[in-house]
Short mmCIF file of C-alpha atoms in Angstrom, two decimals:
data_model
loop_
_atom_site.label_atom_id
_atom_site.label_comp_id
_atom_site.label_asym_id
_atom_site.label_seq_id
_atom_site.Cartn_x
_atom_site.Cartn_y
_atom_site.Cartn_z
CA UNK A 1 20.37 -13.26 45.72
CA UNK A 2 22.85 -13.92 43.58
CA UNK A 3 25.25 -11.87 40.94
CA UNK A 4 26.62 -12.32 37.15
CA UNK A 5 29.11 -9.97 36.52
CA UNK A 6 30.98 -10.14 33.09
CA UNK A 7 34.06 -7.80 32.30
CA UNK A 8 35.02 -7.42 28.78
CA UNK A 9 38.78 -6.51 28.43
CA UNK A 10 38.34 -5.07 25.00
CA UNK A 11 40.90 -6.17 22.58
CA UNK A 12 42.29 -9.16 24.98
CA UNK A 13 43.39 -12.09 23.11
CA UNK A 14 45.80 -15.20 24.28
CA UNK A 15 46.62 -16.12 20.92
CA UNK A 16 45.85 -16.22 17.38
CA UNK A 17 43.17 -18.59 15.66
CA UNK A 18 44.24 -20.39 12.97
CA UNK A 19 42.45 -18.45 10.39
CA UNK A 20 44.04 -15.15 11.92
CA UNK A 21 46.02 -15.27 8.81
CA UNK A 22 43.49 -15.07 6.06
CA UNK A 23 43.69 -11.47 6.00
CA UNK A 24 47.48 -10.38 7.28
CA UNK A 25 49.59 -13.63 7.44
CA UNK A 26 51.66 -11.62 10.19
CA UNK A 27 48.48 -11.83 12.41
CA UNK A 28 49.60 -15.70 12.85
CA UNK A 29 51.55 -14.57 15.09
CA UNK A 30 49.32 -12.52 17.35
CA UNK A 31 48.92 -12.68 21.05
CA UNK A 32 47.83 -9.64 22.92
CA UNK A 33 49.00 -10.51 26.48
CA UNK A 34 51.91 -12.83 26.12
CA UNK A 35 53.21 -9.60 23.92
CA UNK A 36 52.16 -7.51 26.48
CA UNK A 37 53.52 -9.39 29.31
CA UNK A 38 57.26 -9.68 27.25
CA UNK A 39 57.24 -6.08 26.55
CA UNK A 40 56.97 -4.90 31.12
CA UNK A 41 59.70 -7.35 31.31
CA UNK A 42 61.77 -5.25 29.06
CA UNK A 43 60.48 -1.94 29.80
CA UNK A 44 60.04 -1.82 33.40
CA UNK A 45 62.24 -4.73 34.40
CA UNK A 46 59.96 -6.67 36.27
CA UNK A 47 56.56 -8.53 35.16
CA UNK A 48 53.17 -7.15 35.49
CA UNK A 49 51.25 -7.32 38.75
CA UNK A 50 48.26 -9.33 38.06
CA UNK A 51 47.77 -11.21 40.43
CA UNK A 52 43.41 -11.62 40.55
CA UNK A 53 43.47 -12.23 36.60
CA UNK A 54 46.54 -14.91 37.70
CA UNK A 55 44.13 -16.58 40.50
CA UNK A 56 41.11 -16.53 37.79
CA UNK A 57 43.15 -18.93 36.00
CA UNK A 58 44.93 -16.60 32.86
CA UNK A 59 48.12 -19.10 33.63
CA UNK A 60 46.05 -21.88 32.84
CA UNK A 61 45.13 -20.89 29.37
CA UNK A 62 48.31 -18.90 28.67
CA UNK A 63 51.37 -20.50 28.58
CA UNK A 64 53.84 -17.32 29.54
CA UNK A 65 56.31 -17.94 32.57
CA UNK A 66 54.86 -14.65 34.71
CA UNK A 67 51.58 -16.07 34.94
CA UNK A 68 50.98 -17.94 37.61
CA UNK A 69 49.79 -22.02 37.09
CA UNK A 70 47.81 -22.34 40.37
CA UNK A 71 44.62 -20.43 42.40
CA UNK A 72 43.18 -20.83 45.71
CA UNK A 73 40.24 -19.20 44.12
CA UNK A 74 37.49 -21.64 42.58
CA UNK A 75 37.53 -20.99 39.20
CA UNK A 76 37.09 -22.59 35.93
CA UNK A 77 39.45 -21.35 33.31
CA UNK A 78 39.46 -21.96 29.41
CA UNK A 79 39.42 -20.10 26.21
CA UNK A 80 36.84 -19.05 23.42
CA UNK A 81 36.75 -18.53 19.90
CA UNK A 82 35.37 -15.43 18.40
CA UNK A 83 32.00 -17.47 16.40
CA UNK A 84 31.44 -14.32 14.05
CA UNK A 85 33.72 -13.09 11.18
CA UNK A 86 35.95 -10.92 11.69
CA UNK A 87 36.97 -9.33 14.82
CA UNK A 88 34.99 -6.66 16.01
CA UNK A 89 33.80 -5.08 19.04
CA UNK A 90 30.25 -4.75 17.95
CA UNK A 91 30.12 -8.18 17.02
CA UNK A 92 32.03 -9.48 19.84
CA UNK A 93 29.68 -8.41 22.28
CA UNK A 94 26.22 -9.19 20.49
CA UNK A 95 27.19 -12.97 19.56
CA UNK A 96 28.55 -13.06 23.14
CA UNK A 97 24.76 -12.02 25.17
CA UNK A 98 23.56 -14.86 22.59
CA UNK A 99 22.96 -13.17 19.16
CA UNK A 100 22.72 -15.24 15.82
CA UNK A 101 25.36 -13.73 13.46
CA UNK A 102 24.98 -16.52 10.71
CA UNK A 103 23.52 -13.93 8.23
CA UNK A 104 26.76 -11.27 9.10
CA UNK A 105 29.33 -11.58 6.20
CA UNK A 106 32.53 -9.86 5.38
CA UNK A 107 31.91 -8.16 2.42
CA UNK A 108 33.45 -4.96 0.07
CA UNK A 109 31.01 -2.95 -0.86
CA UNK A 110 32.05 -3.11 -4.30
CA UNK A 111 30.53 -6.96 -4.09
CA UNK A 112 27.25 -4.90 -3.60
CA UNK A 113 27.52 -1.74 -5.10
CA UNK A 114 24.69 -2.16 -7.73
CA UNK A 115 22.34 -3.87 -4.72
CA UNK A 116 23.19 -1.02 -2.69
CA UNK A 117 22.88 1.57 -5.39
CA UNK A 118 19.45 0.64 -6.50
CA UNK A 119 18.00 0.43 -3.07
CA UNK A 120 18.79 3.96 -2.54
CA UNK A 121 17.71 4.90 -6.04
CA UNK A 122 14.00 3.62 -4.93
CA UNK A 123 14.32 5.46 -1.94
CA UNK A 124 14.29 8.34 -4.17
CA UNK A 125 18.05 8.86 -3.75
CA UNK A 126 20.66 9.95 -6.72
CA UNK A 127 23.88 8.37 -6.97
CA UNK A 128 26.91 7.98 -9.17
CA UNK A 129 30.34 6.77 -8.94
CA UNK A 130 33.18 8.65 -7.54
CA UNK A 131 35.39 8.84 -10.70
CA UNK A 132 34.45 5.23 -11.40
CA UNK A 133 35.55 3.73 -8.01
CA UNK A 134 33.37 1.26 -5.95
CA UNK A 135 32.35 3.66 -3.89
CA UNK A 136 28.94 5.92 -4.14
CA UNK A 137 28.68 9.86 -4.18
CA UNK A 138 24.81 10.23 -2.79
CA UNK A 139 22.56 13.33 -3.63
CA UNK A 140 25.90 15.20 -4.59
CA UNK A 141 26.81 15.42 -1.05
CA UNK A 142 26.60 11.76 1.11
CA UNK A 143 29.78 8.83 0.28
CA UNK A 144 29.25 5.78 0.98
CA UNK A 145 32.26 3.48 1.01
CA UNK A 146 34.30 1.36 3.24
CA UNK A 147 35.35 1.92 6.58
CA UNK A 148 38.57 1.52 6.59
CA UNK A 149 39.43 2.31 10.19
CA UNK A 150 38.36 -1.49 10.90
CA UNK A 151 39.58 -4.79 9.29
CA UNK A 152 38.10 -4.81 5.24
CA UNK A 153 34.83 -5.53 5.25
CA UNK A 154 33.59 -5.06 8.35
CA UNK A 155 31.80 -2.02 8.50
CA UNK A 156 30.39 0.49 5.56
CA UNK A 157 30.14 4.30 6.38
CA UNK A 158 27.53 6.72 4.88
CA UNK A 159 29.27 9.85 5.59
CA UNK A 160 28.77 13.71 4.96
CA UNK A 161 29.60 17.21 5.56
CA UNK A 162 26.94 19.45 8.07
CA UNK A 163 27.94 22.02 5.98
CA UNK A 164 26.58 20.52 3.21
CA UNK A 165 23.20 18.55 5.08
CA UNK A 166 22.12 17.88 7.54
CA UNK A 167 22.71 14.33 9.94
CA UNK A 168 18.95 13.91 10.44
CA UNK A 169 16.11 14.33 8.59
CA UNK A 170 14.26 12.66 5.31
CA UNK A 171 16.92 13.56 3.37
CA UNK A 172 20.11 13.32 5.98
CA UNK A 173 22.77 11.36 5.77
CA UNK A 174 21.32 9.09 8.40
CA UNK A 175 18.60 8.47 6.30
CA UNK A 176 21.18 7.62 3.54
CA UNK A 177 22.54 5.29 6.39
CA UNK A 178 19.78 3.66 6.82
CA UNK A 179 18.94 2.89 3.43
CA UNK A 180 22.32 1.16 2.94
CA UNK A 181 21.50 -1.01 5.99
CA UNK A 182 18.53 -2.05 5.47
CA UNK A 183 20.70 -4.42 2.08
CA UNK A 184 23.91 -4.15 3.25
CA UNK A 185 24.94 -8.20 4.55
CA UNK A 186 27.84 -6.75 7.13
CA UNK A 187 28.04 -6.23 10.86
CA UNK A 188 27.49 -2.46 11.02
CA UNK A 189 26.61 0.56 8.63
CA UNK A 190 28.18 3.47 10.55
CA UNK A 191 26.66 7.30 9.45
CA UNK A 192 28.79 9.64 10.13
CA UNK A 193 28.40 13.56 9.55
CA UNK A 194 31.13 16.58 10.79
CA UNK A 195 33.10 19.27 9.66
CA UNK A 196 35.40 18.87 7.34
CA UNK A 197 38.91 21.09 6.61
CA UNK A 198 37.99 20.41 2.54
CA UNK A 199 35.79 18.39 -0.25
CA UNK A 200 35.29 15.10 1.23
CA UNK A 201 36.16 13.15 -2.39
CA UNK A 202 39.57 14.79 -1.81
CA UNK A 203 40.05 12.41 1.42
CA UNK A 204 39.38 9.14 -0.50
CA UNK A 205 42.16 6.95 -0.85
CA UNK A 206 42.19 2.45 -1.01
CA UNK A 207 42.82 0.34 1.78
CA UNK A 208 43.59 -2.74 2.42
CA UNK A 209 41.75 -5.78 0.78
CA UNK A 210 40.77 -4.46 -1.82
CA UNK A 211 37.97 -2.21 -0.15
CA UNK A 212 38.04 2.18 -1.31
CA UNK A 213 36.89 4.56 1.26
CA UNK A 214 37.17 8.02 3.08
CA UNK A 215 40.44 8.03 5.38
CA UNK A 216 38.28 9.91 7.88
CA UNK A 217 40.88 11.01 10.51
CA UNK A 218 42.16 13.14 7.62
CA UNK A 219 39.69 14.90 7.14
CA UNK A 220 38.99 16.42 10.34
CA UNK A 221 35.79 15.25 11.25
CA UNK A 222 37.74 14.09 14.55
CA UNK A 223 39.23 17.69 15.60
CA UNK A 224 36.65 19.33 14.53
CA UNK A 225 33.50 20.23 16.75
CA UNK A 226 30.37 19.14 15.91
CA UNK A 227 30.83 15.39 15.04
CA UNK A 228 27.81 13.00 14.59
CA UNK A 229 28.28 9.26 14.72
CA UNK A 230 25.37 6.34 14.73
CA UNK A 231 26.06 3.03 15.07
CA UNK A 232 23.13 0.87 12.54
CA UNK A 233 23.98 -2.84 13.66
CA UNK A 234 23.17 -5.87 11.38
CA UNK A 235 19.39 -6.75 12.09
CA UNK A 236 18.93 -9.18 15.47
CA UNK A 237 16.44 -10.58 17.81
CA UNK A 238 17.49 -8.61 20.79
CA UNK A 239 14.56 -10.15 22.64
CA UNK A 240 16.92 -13.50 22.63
CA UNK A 241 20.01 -11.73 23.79
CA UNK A 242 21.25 -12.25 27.33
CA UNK A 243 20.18 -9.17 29.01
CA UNK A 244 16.78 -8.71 27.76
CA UNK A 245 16.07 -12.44 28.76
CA UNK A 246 17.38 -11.57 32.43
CA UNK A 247 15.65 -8.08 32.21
CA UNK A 248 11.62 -10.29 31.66
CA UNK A 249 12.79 -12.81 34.77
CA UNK A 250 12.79 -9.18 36.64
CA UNK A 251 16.93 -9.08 36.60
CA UNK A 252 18.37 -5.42 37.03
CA UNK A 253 20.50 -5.29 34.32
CA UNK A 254 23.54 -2.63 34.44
CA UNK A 255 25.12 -2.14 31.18
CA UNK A 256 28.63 -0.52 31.95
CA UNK A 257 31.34 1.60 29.39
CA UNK A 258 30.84 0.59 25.50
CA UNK A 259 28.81 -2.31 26.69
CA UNK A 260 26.14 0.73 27.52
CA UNK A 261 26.27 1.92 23.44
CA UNK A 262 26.18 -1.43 21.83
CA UNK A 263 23.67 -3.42 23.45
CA UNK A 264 19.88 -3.56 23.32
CA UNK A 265 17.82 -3.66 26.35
CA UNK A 266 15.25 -1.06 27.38
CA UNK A 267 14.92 -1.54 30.92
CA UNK A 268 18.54 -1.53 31.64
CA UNK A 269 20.41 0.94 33.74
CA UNK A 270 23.49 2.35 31.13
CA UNK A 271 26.84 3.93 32.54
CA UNK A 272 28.39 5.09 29.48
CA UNK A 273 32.28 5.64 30.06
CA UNK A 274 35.54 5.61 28.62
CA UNK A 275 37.66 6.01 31.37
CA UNK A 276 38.79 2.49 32.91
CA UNK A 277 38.70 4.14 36.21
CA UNK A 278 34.95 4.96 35.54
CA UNK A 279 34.17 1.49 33.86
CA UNK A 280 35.14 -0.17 37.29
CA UNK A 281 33.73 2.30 39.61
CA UNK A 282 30.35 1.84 38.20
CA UNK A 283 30.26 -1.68 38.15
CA UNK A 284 31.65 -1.89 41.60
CA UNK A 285 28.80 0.22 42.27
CA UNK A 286 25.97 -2.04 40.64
CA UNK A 287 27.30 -4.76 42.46
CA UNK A 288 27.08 -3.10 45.87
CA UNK A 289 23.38 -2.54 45.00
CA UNK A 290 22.56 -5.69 46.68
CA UNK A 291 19.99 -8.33 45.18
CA UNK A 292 19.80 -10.63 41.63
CA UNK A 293 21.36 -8.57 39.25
CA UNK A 294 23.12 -9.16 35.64
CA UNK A 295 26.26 -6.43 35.12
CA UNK A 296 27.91 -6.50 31.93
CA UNK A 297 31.16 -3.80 31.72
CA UNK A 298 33.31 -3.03 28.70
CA UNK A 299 36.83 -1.91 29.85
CA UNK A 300 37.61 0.07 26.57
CA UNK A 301 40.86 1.43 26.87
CA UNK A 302 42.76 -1.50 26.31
CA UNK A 303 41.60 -1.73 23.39
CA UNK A 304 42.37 1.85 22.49
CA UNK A 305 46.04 1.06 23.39
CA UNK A 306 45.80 -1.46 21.42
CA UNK A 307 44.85 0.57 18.33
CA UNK A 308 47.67 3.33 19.07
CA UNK A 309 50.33 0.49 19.42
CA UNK A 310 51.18 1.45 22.46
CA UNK A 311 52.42 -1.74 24.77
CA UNK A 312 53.25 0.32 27.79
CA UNK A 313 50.09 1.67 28.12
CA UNK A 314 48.08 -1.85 27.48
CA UNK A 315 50.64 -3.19 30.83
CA UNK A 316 49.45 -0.44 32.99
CA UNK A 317 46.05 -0.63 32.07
CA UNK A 318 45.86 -4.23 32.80
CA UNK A 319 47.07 -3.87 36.48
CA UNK A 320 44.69 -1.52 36.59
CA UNK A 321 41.89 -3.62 35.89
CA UNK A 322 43.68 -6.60 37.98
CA UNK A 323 42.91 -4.12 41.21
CA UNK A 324 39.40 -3.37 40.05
CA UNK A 325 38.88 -7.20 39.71
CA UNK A 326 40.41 -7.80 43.30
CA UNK A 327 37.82 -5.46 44.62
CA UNK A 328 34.58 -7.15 42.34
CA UNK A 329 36.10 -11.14 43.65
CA UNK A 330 35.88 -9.36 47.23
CA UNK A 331 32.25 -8.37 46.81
CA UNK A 332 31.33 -11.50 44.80
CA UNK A 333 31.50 -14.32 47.65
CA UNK A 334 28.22 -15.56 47.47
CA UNK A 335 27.66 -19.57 46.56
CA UNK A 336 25.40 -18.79 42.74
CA UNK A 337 27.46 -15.27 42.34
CA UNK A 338 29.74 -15.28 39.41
CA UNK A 339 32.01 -13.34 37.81
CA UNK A 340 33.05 -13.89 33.92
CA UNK A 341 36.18 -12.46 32.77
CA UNK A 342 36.68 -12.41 28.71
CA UNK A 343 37.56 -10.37 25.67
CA UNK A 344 35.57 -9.46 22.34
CA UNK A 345 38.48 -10.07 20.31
CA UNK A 346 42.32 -9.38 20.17
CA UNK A 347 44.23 -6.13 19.87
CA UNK A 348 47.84 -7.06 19.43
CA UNK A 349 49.81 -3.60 20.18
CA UNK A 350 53.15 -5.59 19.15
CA UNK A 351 52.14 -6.63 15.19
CA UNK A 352 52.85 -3.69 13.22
CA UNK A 353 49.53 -2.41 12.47
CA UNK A 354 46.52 -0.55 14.62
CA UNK A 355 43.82 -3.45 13.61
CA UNK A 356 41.90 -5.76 16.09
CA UNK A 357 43.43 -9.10 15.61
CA UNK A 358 41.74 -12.54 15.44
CA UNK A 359 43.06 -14.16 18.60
CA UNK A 360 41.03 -16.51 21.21
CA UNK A 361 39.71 -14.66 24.46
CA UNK A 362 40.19 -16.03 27.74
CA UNK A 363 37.24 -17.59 29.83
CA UNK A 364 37.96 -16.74 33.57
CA UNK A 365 35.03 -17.77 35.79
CA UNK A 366 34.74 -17.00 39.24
CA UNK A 367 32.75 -19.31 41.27
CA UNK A 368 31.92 -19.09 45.05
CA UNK A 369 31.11 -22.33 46.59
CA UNK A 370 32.16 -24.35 43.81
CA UNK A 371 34.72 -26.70 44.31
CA UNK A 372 38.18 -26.81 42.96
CA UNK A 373 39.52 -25.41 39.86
CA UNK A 374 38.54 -26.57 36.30
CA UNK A 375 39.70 -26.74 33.07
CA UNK A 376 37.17 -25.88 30.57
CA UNK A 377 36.97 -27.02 26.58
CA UNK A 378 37.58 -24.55 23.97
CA UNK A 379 34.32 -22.99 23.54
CA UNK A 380 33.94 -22.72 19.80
CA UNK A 381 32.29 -19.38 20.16
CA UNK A 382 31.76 -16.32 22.46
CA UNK A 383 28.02 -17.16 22.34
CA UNK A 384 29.16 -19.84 24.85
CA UNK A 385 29.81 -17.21 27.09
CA UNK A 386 26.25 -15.73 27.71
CA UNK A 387 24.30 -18.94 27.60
CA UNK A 388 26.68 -19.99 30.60
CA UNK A 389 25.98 -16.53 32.25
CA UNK A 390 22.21 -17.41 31.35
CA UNK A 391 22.04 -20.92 33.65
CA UNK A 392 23.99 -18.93 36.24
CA UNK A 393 21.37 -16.54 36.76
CA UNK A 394 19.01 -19.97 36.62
CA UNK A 395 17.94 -18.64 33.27
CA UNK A 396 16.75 -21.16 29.83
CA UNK A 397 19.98 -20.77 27.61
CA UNK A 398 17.42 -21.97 25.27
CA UNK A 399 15.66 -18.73 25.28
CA UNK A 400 19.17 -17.15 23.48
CA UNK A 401 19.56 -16.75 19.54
CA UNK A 402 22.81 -18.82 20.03
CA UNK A 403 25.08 -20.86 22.37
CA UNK A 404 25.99 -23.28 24.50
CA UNK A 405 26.72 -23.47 28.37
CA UNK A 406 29.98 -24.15 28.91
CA UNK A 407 30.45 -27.59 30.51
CA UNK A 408 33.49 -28.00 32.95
CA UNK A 409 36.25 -29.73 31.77
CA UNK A 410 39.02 -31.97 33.98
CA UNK A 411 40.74 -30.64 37.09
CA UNK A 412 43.36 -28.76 37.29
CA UNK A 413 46.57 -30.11 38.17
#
């Protein structure tokens, strides 16, 4: 009977790729936990208490003094690249249970407008330009334009007042949504309809790369009741994704926090939370279950720390998830269990801006009855990730869109 567990530390990174520049030189300089780490020496006067991400082996892949270099645990420890552009939670997770993101690009819309603008024409659609901008004014009512809450070109957003239309419908700005997905080339197409405190072209402003869209916090949709957001995710063979390929074998498959919003698979028991206290609860839970079973847990608040720049909360949150992790290596002391610490991407609260940054996540793998501690090779992709989650649950990596099992490296020292 044995267990995969992976925790995603949303917004984790060790350091920055060497393309993290291409967008915001500064992001060169990214690293999410040696930042983090710096800043509770500083602020609290001591370093952070993580001592279970320490003994999975973070000190062997980071190089910062308060991490410890050596585990009694048997581990193998390494790093990953992302393997999809950008840096993005939706994408981080869906190229890491095995997706194929080769068709995802980073695009403006205004590279597409005309594509995009006659595809929702023939869907019987009117549009126009917004005062000549690359953005698109739908039925009078819908805009869609860049979201520029992520990093430029990431997402698009169909968005709308209720007031004006409805979300659903034949004529809804879902339906508008959809439309825009079904040519749109990037990672998500995000429909969003609320109530606004004014016109919606009045909230329209550029951002950064080039890319024009509706600053959205400003106009209320977020304090305001009645707020409807769908996710529309770039086309993929969920079939070949980790946990509906563990779900046929006859797997239980618990899908935990964000991980429950963003991933595909029908017969999979979803915990939806925020709260990290909730994240780890349930997931505790699904591993007390007993029997084979795949859990995959997003820890989101991390990430949300991240986002509000706020290093002091990232700290605490991380010993937080260090105790929740003592409690999961506890339960997890089977020979064949596992448990697979990462991150989707990074979230630097230190650089200066609330964007995910594009840093390498750490590869912490807990592994009763193995032997020793490992080094592993860079995995050139989070892909890497599920396809060696996939052979630990005696799965056919083979069977996944993309990646590679993870092949132990030299010992550790």
């Amino acid at each position: 009977m044995a267990k995969t567990v992976i925790v995603v530390v949303d917004g984790f990174g060790v350091g920055a790729m060497p393309d993290a520049g291409s967008l915001r030189p500064g992001d060169l300089a990214a690293d999410t936990c040696g930042h983090v780490l710096d800043h509770a020496r500083t602020a609290l006067g001591r370093p952070l208490r993580l001592p279970v991400l320490g003994a999975l082996g973070l000190g062997l892949v980071h190089p910062h003094p308060d991490l410890a270099r050596r585990t009694h645990l048997p581990v193998a420890a390494g790093r990953a690249a992302l393997g999809y552009p950008g840096a993005d939670t939706f994408a981080g997770h869906q190229t890491m249970m095995g997706a194929d993101f080769s068709r995802v690009t980073v695009a403006r819309l205004a590279d597409h407008i005309d594509e995009v603008a006659g595809a929702l024409t023939a869907a019987g659609h009117r549009t126009e330009r917004l005062e000549g901008q690359p953005l698109l004014v739908v039925d009078g009512v819908v805009l869609v334009h860049d979201n520029l809450e992520a990093d430029p070109g990431i997402n698009w957003n169909a968005s709308g007042r209720l007031d004006d239309l409805a979300f659903d419908g034949p004529a809804g700005i879902l339906a508008v949504a959809r439309t825009v997905r079904a040519v749109a080339p990037v990672a998500r197409v995000i429909a969003v309809g609320g109530h606004a405190d004014g016109p919606l072209p009045s909230y329209v402003r550029p951002g950064d790369g080039g890319t024009v869209g509706l600053d959205t916090p400003a106009t209320g949709f977020y304090r305001n009741s009645g707020l409807q957001v769908r996710h529309l995710g770039a086309p993929l063979d969920h079939t070949r994704q980790l946990p509906e390929l563990a779900a046929r074998a006859g797997i239980p498959v618990t899908l935990v926090g964000k991980a429950a919003d963003i991933l595909v698979c029908d017969p999979a028991l979803r915990h939806p939370a925020v709260e990290t206290a909730d994240v780890l609860a349930h997931t505790l839970d699904a591993v007390r279950a007993g029997g084979d079973a795949l859990v995959v847990a997003n820890v989101q608040e991390t990430d949300l720390a991240g986002h509000q720049q706020d290093t002091g909360r990232y700290g605490r949150l991380l010993e937080q998830v260090d105790a929740g992790l003592a409690a999961l290596v506890a339960l997890l002391a089977e020979p064949g269990d596992r448990l697979i610490v990462t991150g989707d991407h990074g979230n630097d609260p230190t650089i200066g801006h609330s964007h995910h940054t594009r840093e390498y996540v750490p590869v912490l793998i807990h592994r009763p009855g193995a032997d020793g501690v490992e080094l592993l090779p860079d995995a050139d992709s989070l892909a890497d990730v599920g396809a060696t989650a996939a052979v630990s649950l005696a799965l056919d990596p083979g069977g996944l869109a993309g990646g590679t099992p993870l092949r132990t490296g030299r010992r550790a020292a």
